[in-house]
XYZ file of C-alpha atoms in Angstrom:
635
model
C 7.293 10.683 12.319
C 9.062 11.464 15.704
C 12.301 11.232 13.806
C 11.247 13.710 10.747
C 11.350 16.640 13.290
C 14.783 15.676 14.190
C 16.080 16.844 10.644
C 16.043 20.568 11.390
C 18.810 20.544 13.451
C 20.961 18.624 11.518
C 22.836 21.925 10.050
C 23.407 23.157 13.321
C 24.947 19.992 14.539
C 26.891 19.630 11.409
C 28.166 23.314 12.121
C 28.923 22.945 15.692
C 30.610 19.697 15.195
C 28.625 16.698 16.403
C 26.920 19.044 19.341
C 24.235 17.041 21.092
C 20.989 18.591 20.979
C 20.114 21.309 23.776
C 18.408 18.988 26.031
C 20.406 16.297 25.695
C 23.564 18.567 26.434
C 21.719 20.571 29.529
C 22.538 19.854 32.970
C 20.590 16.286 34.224
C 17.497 17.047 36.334
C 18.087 17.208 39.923
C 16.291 14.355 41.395
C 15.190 14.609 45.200
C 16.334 11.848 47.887
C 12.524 12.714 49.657
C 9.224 10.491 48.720
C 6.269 12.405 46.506
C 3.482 13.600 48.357
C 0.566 11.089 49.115
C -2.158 12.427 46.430
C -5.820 12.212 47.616
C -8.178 10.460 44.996
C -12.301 11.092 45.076
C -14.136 8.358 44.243
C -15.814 9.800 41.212
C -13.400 11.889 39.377
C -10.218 11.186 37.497
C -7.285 12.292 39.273
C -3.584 13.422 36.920
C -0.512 12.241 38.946
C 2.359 14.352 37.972
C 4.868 13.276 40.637
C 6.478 10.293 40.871
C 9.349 8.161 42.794
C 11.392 6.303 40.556
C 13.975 3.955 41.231
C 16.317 1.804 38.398
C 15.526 -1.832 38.847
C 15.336 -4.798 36.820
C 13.192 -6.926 38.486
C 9.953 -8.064 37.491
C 8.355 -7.335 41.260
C 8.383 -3.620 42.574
C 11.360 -2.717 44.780
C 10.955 -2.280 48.228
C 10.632 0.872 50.215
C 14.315 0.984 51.405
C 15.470 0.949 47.521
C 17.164 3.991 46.449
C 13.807 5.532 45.515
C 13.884 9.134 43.769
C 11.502 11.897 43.823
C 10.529 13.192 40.187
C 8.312 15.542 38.178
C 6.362 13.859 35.240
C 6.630 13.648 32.316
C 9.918 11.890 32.782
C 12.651 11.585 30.186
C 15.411 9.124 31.044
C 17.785 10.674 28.878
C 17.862 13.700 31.410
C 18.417 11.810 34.501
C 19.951 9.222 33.251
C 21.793 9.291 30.006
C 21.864 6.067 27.690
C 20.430 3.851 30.261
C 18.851 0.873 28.585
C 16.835 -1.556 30.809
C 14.093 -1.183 33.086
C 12.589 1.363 35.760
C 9.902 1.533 38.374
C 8.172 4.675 39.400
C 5.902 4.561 42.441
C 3.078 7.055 43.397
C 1.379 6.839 46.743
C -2.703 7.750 47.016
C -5.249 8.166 49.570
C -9.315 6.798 49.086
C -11.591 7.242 51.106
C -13.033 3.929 50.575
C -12.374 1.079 48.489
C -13.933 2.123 44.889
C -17.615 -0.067 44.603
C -16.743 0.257 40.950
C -14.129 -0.491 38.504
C -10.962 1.990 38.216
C -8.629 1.883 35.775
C -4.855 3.613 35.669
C -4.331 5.283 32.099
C -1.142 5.708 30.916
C -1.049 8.222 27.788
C 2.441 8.030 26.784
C 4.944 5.576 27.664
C 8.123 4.607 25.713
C 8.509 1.935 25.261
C 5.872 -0.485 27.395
C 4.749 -0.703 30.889
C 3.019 -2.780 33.345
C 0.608 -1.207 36.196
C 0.927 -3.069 39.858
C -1.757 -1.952 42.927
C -1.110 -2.838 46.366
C 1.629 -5.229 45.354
C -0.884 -6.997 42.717
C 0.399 -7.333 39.354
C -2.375 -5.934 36.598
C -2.781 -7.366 32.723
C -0.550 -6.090 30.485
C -0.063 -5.262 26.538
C 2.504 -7.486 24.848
C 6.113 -7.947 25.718
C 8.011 -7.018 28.318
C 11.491 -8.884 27.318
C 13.334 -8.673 23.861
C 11.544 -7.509 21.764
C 9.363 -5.453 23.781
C 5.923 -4.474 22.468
C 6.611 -1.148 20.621
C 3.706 0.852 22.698
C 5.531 3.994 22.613
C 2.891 5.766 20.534
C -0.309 3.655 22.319
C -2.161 4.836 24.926
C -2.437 1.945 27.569
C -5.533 1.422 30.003
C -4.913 -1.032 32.341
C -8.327 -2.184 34.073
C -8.202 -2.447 38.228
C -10.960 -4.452 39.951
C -12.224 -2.643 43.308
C -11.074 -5.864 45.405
C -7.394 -4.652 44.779
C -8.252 -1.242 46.592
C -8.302 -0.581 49.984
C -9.180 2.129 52.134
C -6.785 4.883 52.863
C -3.097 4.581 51.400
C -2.535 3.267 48.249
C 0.823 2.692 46.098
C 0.864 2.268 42.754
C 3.885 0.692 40.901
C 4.398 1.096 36.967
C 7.248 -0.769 35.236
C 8.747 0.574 32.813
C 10.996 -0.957 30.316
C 12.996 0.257 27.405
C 13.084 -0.665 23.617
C 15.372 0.285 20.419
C 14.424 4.300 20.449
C 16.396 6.073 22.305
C 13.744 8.633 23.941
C 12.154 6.409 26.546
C 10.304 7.776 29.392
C 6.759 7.944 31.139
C 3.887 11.512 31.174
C 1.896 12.012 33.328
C -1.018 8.971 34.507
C -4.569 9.179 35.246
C -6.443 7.366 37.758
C -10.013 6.961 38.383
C -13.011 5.316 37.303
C -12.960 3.035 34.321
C -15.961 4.560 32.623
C -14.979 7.890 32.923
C -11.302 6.935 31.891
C -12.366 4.996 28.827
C -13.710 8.018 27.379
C -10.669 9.846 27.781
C -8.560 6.568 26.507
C -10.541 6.449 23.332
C -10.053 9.642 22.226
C -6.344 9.558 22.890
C -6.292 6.169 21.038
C -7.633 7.457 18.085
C -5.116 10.443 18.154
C -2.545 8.386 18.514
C -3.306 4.957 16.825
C -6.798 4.403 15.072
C -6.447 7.956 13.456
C -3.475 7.630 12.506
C -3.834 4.467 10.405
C -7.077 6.028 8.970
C -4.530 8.909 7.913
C -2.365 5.999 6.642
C -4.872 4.321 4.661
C -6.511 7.901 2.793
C -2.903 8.753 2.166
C -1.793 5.474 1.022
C -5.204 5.827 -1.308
C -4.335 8.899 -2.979
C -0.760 7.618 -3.867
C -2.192 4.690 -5.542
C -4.482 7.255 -7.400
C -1.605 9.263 -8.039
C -0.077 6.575 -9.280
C -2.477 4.979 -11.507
C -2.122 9.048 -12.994
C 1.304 8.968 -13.734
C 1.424 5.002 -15.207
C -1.360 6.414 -17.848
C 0.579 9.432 -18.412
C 4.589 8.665 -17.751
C 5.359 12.581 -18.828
C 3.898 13.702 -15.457
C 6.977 12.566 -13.776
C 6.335 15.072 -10.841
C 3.097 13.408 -10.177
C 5.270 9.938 -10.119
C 7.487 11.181 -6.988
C 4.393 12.807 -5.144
C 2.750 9.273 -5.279
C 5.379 7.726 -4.053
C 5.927 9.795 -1.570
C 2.638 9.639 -0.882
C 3.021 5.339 -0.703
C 6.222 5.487 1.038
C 5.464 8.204 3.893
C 1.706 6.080 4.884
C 3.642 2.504 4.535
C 6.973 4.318 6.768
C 4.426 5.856 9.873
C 2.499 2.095 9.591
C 5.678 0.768 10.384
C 7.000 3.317 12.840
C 3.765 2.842 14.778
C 2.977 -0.824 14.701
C 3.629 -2.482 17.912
C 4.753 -5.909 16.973
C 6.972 -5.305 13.941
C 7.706 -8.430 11.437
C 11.322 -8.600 11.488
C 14.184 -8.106 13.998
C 13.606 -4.490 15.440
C 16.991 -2.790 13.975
C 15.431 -3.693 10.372
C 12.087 -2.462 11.339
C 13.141 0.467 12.755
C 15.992 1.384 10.060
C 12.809 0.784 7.542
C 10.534 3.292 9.297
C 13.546 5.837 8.656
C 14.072 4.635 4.982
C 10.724 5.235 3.974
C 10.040 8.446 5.392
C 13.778 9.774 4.447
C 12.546 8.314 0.866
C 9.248 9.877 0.990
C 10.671 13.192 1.987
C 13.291 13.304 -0.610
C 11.089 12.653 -3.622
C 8.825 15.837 -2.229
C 11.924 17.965 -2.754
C 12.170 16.571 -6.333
C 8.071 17.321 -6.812
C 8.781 20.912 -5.077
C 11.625 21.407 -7.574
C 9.543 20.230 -10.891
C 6.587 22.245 -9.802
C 5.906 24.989 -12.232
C 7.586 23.171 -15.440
C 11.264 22.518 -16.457
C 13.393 20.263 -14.251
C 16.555 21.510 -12.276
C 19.106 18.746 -12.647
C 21.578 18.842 -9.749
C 18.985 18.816 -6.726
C 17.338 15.752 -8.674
C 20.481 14.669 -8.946
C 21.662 15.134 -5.268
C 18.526 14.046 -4.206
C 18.931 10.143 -5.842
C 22.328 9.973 -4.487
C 20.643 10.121 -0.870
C 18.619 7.983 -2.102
C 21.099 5.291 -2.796
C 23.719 6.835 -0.129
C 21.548 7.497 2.681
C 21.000 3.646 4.325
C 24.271 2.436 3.470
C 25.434 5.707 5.722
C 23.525 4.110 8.427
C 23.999 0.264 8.200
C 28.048 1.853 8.619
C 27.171 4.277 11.693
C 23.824 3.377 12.948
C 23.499 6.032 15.300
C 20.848 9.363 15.866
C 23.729 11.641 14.665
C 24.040 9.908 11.281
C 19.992 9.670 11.003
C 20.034 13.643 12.051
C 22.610 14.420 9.779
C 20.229 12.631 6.822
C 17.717 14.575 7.899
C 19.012 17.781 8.255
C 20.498 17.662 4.415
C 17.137 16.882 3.130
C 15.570 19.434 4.956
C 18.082 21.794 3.421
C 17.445 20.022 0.217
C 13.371 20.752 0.587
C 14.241 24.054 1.816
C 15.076 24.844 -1.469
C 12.936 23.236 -3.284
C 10.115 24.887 -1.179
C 11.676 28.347 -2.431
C 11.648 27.426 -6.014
C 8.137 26.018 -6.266
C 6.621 29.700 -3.949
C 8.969 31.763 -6.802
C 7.095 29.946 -9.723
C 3.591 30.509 -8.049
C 4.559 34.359 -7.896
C 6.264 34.674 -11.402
C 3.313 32.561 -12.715
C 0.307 34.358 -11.040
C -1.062 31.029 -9.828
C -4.115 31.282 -8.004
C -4.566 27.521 -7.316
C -0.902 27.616 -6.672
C -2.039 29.033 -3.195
C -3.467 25.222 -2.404
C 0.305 23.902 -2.651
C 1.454 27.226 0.004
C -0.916 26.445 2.186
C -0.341 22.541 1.929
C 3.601 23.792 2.632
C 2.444 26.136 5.539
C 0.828 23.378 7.263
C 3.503 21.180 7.170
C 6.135 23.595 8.412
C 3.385 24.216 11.315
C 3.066 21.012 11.645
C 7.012 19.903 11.843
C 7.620 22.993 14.411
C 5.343 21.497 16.829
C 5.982 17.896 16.433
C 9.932 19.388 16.718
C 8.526 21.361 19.569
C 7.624 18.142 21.243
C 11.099 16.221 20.455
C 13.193 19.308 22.461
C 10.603 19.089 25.091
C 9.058 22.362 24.930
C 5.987 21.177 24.672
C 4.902 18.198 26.671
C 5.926 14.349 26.371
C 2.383 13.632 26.077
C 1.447 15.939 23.293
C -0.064 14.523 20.299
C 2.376 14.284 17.008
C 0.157 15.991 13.923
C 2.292 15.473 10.933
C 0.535 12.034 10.133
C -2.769 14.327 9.671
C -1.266 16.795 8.152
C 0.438 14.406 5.577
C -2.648 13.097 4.287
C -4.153 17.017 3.673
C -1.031 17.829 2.415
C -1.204 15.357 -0.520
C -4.898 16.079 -0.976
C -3.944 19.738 -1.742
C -1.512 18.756 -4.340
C -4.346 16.275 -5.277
C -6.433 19.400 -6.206
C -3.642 21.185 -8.039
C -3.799 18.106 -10.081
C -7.429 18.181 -10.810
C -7.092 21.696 -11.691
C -4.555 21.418 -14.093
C -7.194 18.220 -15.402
C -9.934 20.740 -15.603
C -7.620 23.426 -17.358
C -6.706 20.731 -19.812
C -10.139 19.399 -20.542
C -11.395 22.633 -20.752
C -8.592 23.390 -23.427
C -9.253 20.297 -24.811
C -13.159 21.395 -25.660
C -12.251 24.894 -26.768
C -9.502 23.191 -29.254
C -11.962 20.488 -30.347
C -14.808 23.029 -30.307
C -12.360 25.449 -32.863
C -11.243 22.078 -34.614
C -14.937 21.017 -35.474
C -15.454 24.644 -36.432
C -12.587 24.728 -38.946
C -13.311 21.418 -40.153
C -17.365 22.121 -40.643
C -15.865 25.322 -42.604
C -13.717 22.689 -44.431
C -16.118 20.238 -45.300
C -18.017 23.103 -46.505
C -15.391 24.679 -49.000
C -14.949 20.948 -49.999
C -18.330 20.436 -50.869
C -18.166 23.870 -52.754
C -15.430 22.670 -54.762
C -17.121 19.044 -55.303
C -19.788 20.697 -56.497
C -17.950 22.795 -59.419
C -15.697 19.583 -59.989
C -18.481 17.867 -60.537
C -20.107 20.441 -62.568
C -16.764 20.806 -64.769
C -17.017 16.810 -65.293
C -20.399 16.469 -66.205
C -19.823 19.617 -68.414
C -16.216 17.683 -69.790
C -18.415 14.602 -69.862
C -21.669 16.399 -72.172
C -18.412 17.770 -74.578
C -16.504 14.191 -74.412
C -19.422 12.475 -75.747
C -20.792 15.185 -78.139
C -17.063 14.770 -79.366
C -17.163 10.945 -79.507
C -20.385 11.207 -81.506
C -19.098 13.406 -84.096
C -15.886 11.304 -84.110
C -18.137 8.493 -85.085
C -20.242 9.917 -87.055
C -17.268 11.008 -89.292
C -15.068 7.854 -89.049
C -18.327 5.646 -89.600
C -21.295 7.482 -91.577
C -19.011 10.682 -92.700
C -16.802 8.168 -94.364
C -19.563 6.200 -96.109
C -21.711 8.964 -97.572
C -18.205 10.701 -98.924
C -17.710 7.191 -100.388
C -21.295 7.437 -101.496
C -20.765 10.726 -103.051
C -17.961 9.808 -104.908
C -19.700 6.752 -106.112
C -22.642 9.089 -107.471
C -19.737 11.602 -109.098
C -19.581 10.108 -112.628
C -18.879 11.530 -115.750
C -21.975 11.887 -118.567
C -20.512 8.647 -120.158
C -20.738 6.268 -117.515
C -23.484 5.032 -115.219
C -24.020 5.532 -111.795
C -23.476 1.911 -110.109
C -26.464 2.133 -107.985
C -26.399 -0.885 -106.418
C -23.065 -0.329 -105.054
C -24.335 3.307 -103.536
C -26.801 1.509 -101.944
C -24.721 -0.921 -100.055
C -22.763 2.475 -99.259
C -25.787 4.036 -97.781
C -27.000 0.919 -95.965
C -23.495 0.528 -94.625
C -23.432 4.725 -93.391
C -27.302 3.512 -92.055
C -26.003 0.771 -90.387
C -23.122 1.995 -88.435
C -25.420 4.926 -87.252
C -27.288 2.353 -85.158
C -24.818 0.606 -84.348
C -23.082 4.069 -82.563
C -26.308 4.445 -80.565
C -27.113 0.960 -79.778
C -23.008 1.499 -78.036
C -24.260 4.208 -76.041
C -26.659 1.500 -74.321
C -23.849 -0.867 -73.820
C -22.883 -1.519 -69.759
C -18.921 -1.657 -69.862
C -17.458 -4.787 -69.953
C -20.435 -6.323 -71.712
C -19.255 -8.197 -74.674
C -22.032 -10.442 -75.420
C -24.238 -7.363 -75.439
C -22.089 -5.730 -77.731
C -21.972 -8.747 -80.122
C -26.232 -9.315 -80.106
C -26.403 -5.899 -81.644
C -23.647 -6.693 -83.793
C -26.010 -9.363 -85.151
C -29.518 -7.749 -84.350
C -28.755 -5.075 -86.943
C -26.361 -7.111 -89.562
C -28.439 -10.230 -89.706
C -30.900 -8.795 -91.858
C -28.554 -7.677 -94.683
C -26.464 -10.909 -94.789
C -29.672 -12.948 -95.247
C -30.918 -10.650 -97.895
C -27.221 -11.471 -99.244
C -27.737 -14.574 -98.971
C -24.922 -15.353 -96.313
C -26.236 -17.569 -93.286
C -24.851 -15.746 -90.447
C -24.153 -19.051 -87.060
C -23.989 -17.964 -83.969
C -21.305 -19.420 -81.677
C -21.017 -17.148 -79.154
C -21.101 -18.585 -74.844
C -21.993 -16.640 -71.836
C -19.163 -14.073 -71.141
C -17.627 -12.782 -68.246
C -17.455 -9.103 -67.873
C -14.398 -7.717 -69.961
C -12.170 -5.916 -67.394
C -10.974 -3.288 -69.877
C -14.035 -3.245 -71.859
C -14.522 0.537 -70.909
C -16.959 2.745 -73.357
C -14.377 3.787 -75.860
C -13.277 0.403 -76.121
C -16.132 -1.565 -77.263
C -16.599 0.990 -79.631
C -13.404 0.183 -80.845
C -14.235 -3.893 -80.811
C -17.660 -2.609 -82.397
C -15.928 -0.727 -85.574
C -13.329 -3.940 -85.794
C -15.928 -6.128 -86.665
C -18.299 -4.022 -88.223
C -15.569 -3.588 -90.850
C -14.696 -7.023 -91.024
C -18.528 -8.029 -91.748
C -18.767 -5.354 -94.368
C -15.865 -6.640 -96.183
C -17.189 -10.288 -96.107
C -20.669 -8.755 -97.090
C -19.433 -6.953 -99.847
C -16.298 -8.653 -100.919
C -15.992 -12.269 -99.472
C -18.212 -13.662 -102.078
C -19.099 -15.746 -98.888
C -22.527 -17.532 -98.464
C -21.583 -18.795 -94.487
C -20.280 -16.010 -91.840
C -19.576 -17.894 -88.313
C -19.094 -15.371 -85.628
C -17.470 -16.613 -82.646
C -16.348 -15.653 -79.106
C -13.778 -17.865 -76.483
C -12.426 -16.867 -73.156
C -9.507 -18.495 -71.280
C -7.196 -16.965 -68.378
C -5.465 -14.287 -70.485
C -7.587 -13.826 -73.757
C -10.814 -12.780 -75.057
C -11.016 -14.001 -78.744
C -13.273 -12.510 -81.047
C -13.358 -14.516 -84.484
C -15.654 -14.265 -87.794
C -14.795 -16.772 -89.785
C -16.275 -17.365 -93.842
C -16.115 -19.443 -96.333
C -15.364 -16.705 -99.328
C -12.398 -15.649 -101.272
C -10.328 -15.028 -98.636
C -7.352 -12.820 -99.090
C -4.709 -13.637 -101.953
C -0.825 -13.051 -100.883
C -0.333 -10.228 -103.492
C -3.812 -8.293 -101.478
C -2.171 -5.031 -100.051
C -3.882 -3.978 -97.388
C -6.506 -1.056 -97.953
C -7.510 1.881 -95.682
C -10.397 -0.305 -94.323
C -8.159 -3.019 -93.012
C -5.364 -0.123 -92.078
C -7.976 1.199 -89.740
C -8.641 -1.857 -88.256
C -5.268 -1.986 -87.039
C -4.974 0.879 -85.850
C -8.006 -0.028 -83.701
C -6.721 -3.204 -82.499
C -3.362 -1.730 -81.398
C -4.991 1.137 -79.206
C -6.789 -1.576 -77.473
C -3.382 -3.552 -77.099
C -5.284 -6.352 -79.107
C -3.782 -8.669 -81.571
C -5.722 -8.488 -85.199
C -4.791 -11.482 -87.275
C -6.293 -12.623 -90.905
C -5.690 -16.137 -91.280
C -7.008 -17.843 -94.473
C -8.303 -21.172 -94.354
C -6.811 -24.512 -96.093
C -10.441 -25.208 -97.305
C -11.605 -22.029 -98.557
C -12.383 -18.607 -96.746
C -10.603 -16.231 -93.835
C -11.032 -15.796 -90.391
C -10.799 -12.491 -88.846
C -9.504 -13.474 -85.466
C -9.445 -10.101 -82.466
C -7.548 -11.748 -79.385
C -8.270 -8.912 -76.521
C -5.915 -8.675 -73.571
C -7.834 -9.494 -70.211
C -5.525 -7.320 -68.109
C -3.932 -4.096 -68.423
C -0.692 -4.081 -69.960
C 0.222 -0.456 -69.606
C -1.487 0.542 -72.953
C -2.252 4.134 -73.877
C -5.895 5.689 -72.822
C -8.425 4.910 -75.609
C -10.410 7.571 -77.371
C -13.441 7.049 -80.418
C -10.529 9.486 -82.482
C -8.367 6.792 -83.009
């Protein structure tokens, strides 16, 4: 994060051609030849030492007196006395007790790049981690270093605190505080949560709400803005975890080169969210901004220096700048009132990069607290609720469309049930006029036809006699197919054997008074497929006919009516032992009609005489539809 504020002056160093930043480039701090004061310490309050000698040493054991020793103001930056020194340096302060402590003390060191080691009296104290390659990476921990009261003595005091360097560049030492341990743990725990437990809290929430983010955008892949703000969100919390760990888990060029990936990375796919915000997509920044992407670490594997990584930062800060601009024009064109959550999330993070910048050129102190890894987190929880207000907006559309969708429907289902209703009405109407039809179509193919016949028969002239025994047969025959028309209407479709039982119930009778022995030879039937109303009325007329010719013509005294079923036929057959037909018979209207029948059924009619005596009437009905015409009674 202490590199991020770096980027803003990347144009002006561009401009100015490679100029090293201001402090860097002022003139080196004058350092004083004469020793710092002796500072007087009470026993029960914590005393700031701001003055300092400092000498450059490499030894693990403080120098002596007669070293080169330096009198200096704290905080301390190396680079200013001592440009691109690398290695180790002490810095001495002298106090004064006025007894030896009866209690612990303890010597806190706020900030101190990179790590340090506290000596009292010429006693070495514990330290934190490494002191040799790699050093502990404690530039962003506060260190307390415990003293027991046996290493005080009354009177003059030195303390000695090593210093060492590590890979950043900005090493130096604030301000330390000395007094009692109690007191000074207080004070060490709040700065260690500034700088190190709050921080990875910060890490943790913001790493949370990029996996929610996330989880968002893999359920919805057209929100591709909310794709980059997660993983910025993922990249920026993992980056600052790795810029602030002390022991990192690879060599520390990697680890630091990382740090700057990831929060280069994170940065750049802000600009790209900034630049999407408020619909459509601008192509060339998103463009530009991938290129870095890919460009931007092989730019510093080839010059790993701060220049290149300020350069890097300075274009995407140029880049965002823009982006920042686009996204406040689309909240003003748009009216967006929650669009005010995403300026102030970009007004605390300009606030926030001004004073951690503030910091890096040292106009505010060395041990000021850095508070873009809090603001980070609040940042993304902003955009977070410009998220869940654009949810709300679209459930709440969502309910008024489904609430005018059930409306329209309900008003649909309604005219559809209107409609039903007069369909149905129309049908049952069509269906009251088709049957009043079919009954009059009987009536005059069946008993119309017989009492004309009848009629006719009683039409003779005064010479001739009326052949009543033949009018009665007519009559009977009008009677019979009368019943036989409503004993149809009972039928079920499909049900041939019921059709054939009133066949016999109401023939029966007559043939036995003929003296013809009717046999029945008919199994149990499976429903006829096509055996629809209007065709077993048709079946029922066939064989009516055909009994009334064996009845009246046959000269038959045995009438065998038979049914068989296999996989593609029903076959009708009423066989008797009569006449039969000769070969000169030409067929009459009666057996003309029959035909007829049979071929609007698709059914094969056949009358096949018999070698010993007699015909059979054999109806073979198709089990399946073969594309015949619709039947009517007309036919």
């Amino acid at each position: 994060m202490r590199r991020i504020a770096w980027g803003v002056l990347a144009l002006l160093w561009c401009c100015l051609g490679g100029l090293r930043p201001a402090w860097a480039g002022a003139t080196p701090q004058a350092l004083e030849a004469a020793a710092a004061p002796t500072v007087w310490l009470p026993l029960h309050e914590v005393t700031t030492l701001d003055a300092a000698c400092l000498v450059v040493g490499a030894g693990a054991r403080p120098p002596d007196d007669d070293a080169a020793w330096l009198h200096a103001r704290l905080p301390h930056l190396w680079s200013r006395t001592h440009p691109g020194f690398q290695g180790t340096m002490w810095y001495r302060f002298k106090v004064r007790l006025p007894s030896t402590p009866t209690d612990t003390w303890a010597v806190h060191l706020p900030r101190v790049v990179m790590n340090a080691q506290v000596w009292v009296n010429g006693t070495a104290m514990a330290y934190t981690g490494s002191l040799v390659d790699p050093v502990t990476r404690n530039w962003y921990t506060p260190l307390l270093v415990n003293v027991p009261s046996s290493a005080w003595v009354p009177g003059d005091n030195v303390i000695h605190v090593r210093v060492v360097s590590g890979q950043l560049r900005r090493h130096g030492l604030a301000p330390i505080q000395v007094g009692p341990a109690a007191q000074l743990a207080q004070v060490h725990d709040h700065r260690r949560w500034l700088q190190a437990d709050g921080v990875t809290v910060a890490n943790i929430a913001l790493f949370a709400l990029g996996v929610v983010m996330a989880i968002i955008w893999l359920r919805d892949r057209a929100q591709v803005s909310v794709g980059y703000i997660s993983a910025a969100a993922l990249m920026w919390s993992t980056g600052t975890s790795v810029m602030v760990a002390p022991n990192p888990l690879s060599p520390v060029v990697l680890w630091e080169n990382l740090a700057f990936f990831l929060t280069a990375w994170s940065l750049l796919l802000i600009c790209m969210y900034y630049y999407r915000y408020g619909g459509g997509r601008v192509v060339w920044p998103e463009r530009l901004a991938w290129i870095m992407i890919v460009v931007s670490p092989a730019a510093l594997l080839m010059s790993p220096t701060t220049r290149t990584q300020t350069i890097i930062y300075g274009a995407i800060y140029l880049l965002a700048l823009g982006g920042v601009a686009r996204a406040i024009y689309s909240i003003v064109r748009q009216k967006q009132a929650e669009g005010l959550w995403l300026l102030l999330g970009i007004g605390l993070m300009m606030a926030a990069a001004s004073h951690d910048l503030s910091i890096e050129l040292g106009w505010l102190g060395f041990d000021e607290i850095y508070i873009l890894p809090f603001i980070a987190p609040v940042n993304v929880c902003l955009i977070f609720v410009l998220l869940a207000g654009e949810f709300g907006r679209s459930r709440r559309a969502l309910h008024e469309l489904n609430r005018t969708l059930s409306a329209r429907v309900a008003q649909r289902e309604r005219e559809l049930r209107d409609s039903f209703a007069k369909l149905a009405a129309m049908e049952r109407s069509q269906a009251v006029s088709a049957e009043r039809s079919r009954i009059l179509q009987d009536m005059h193919d069946g008993v119309g036809a017989h009492l004309s016949s009848a009629l006719r028969q009683l039409q003779v002239s005064a010479h001739d006699d009326v052949d009543l025994p033949l009018v009665t047969q007519t009559l009977r025959d009008s009677l019979d197919q009368l019943k036989l028309s409503v004993d149809a209407m009972q039928l079920q479709p499909g049900d041939m054997v019921g059709l054939l039982a009133s066949l016999r119930y109401r023939m029966a009778p007559r043939l036995k008074a003929s003296g013809i022995e009717l046999v029945w030879d008919v199994p149990e039937l499976s429903s006829w497929p096509l055996g629809a109303p209007p065709a077993l009325r048709q079946v029922q007329y066939i064989l009516f006919e055909a009994m009334s010719n064996a009845l009246q013509h046959g000269g038959a005294t045995r009438l065998v009516l038979m049914a068989r079923q296999d996989a593609d036929h029903l076959v009708l057959s009423l066989i008797d032992n009569g006449r039969g037909l000769s070969a000169e018979h030409v067929p009459g209207q009666g057996l003309q009609s029959m035909q007829g029948r049979a071929a609007v059924l698709g059914a094969e009619l056949s009358f096949l005489p018999l070698a010993q005596g007699g015909l059979e009437v054999r109806l073979s009905l198709p089990w399946e539809f073969a594309g015949q015409s619709g039947l009517s009674s007309a036919a």
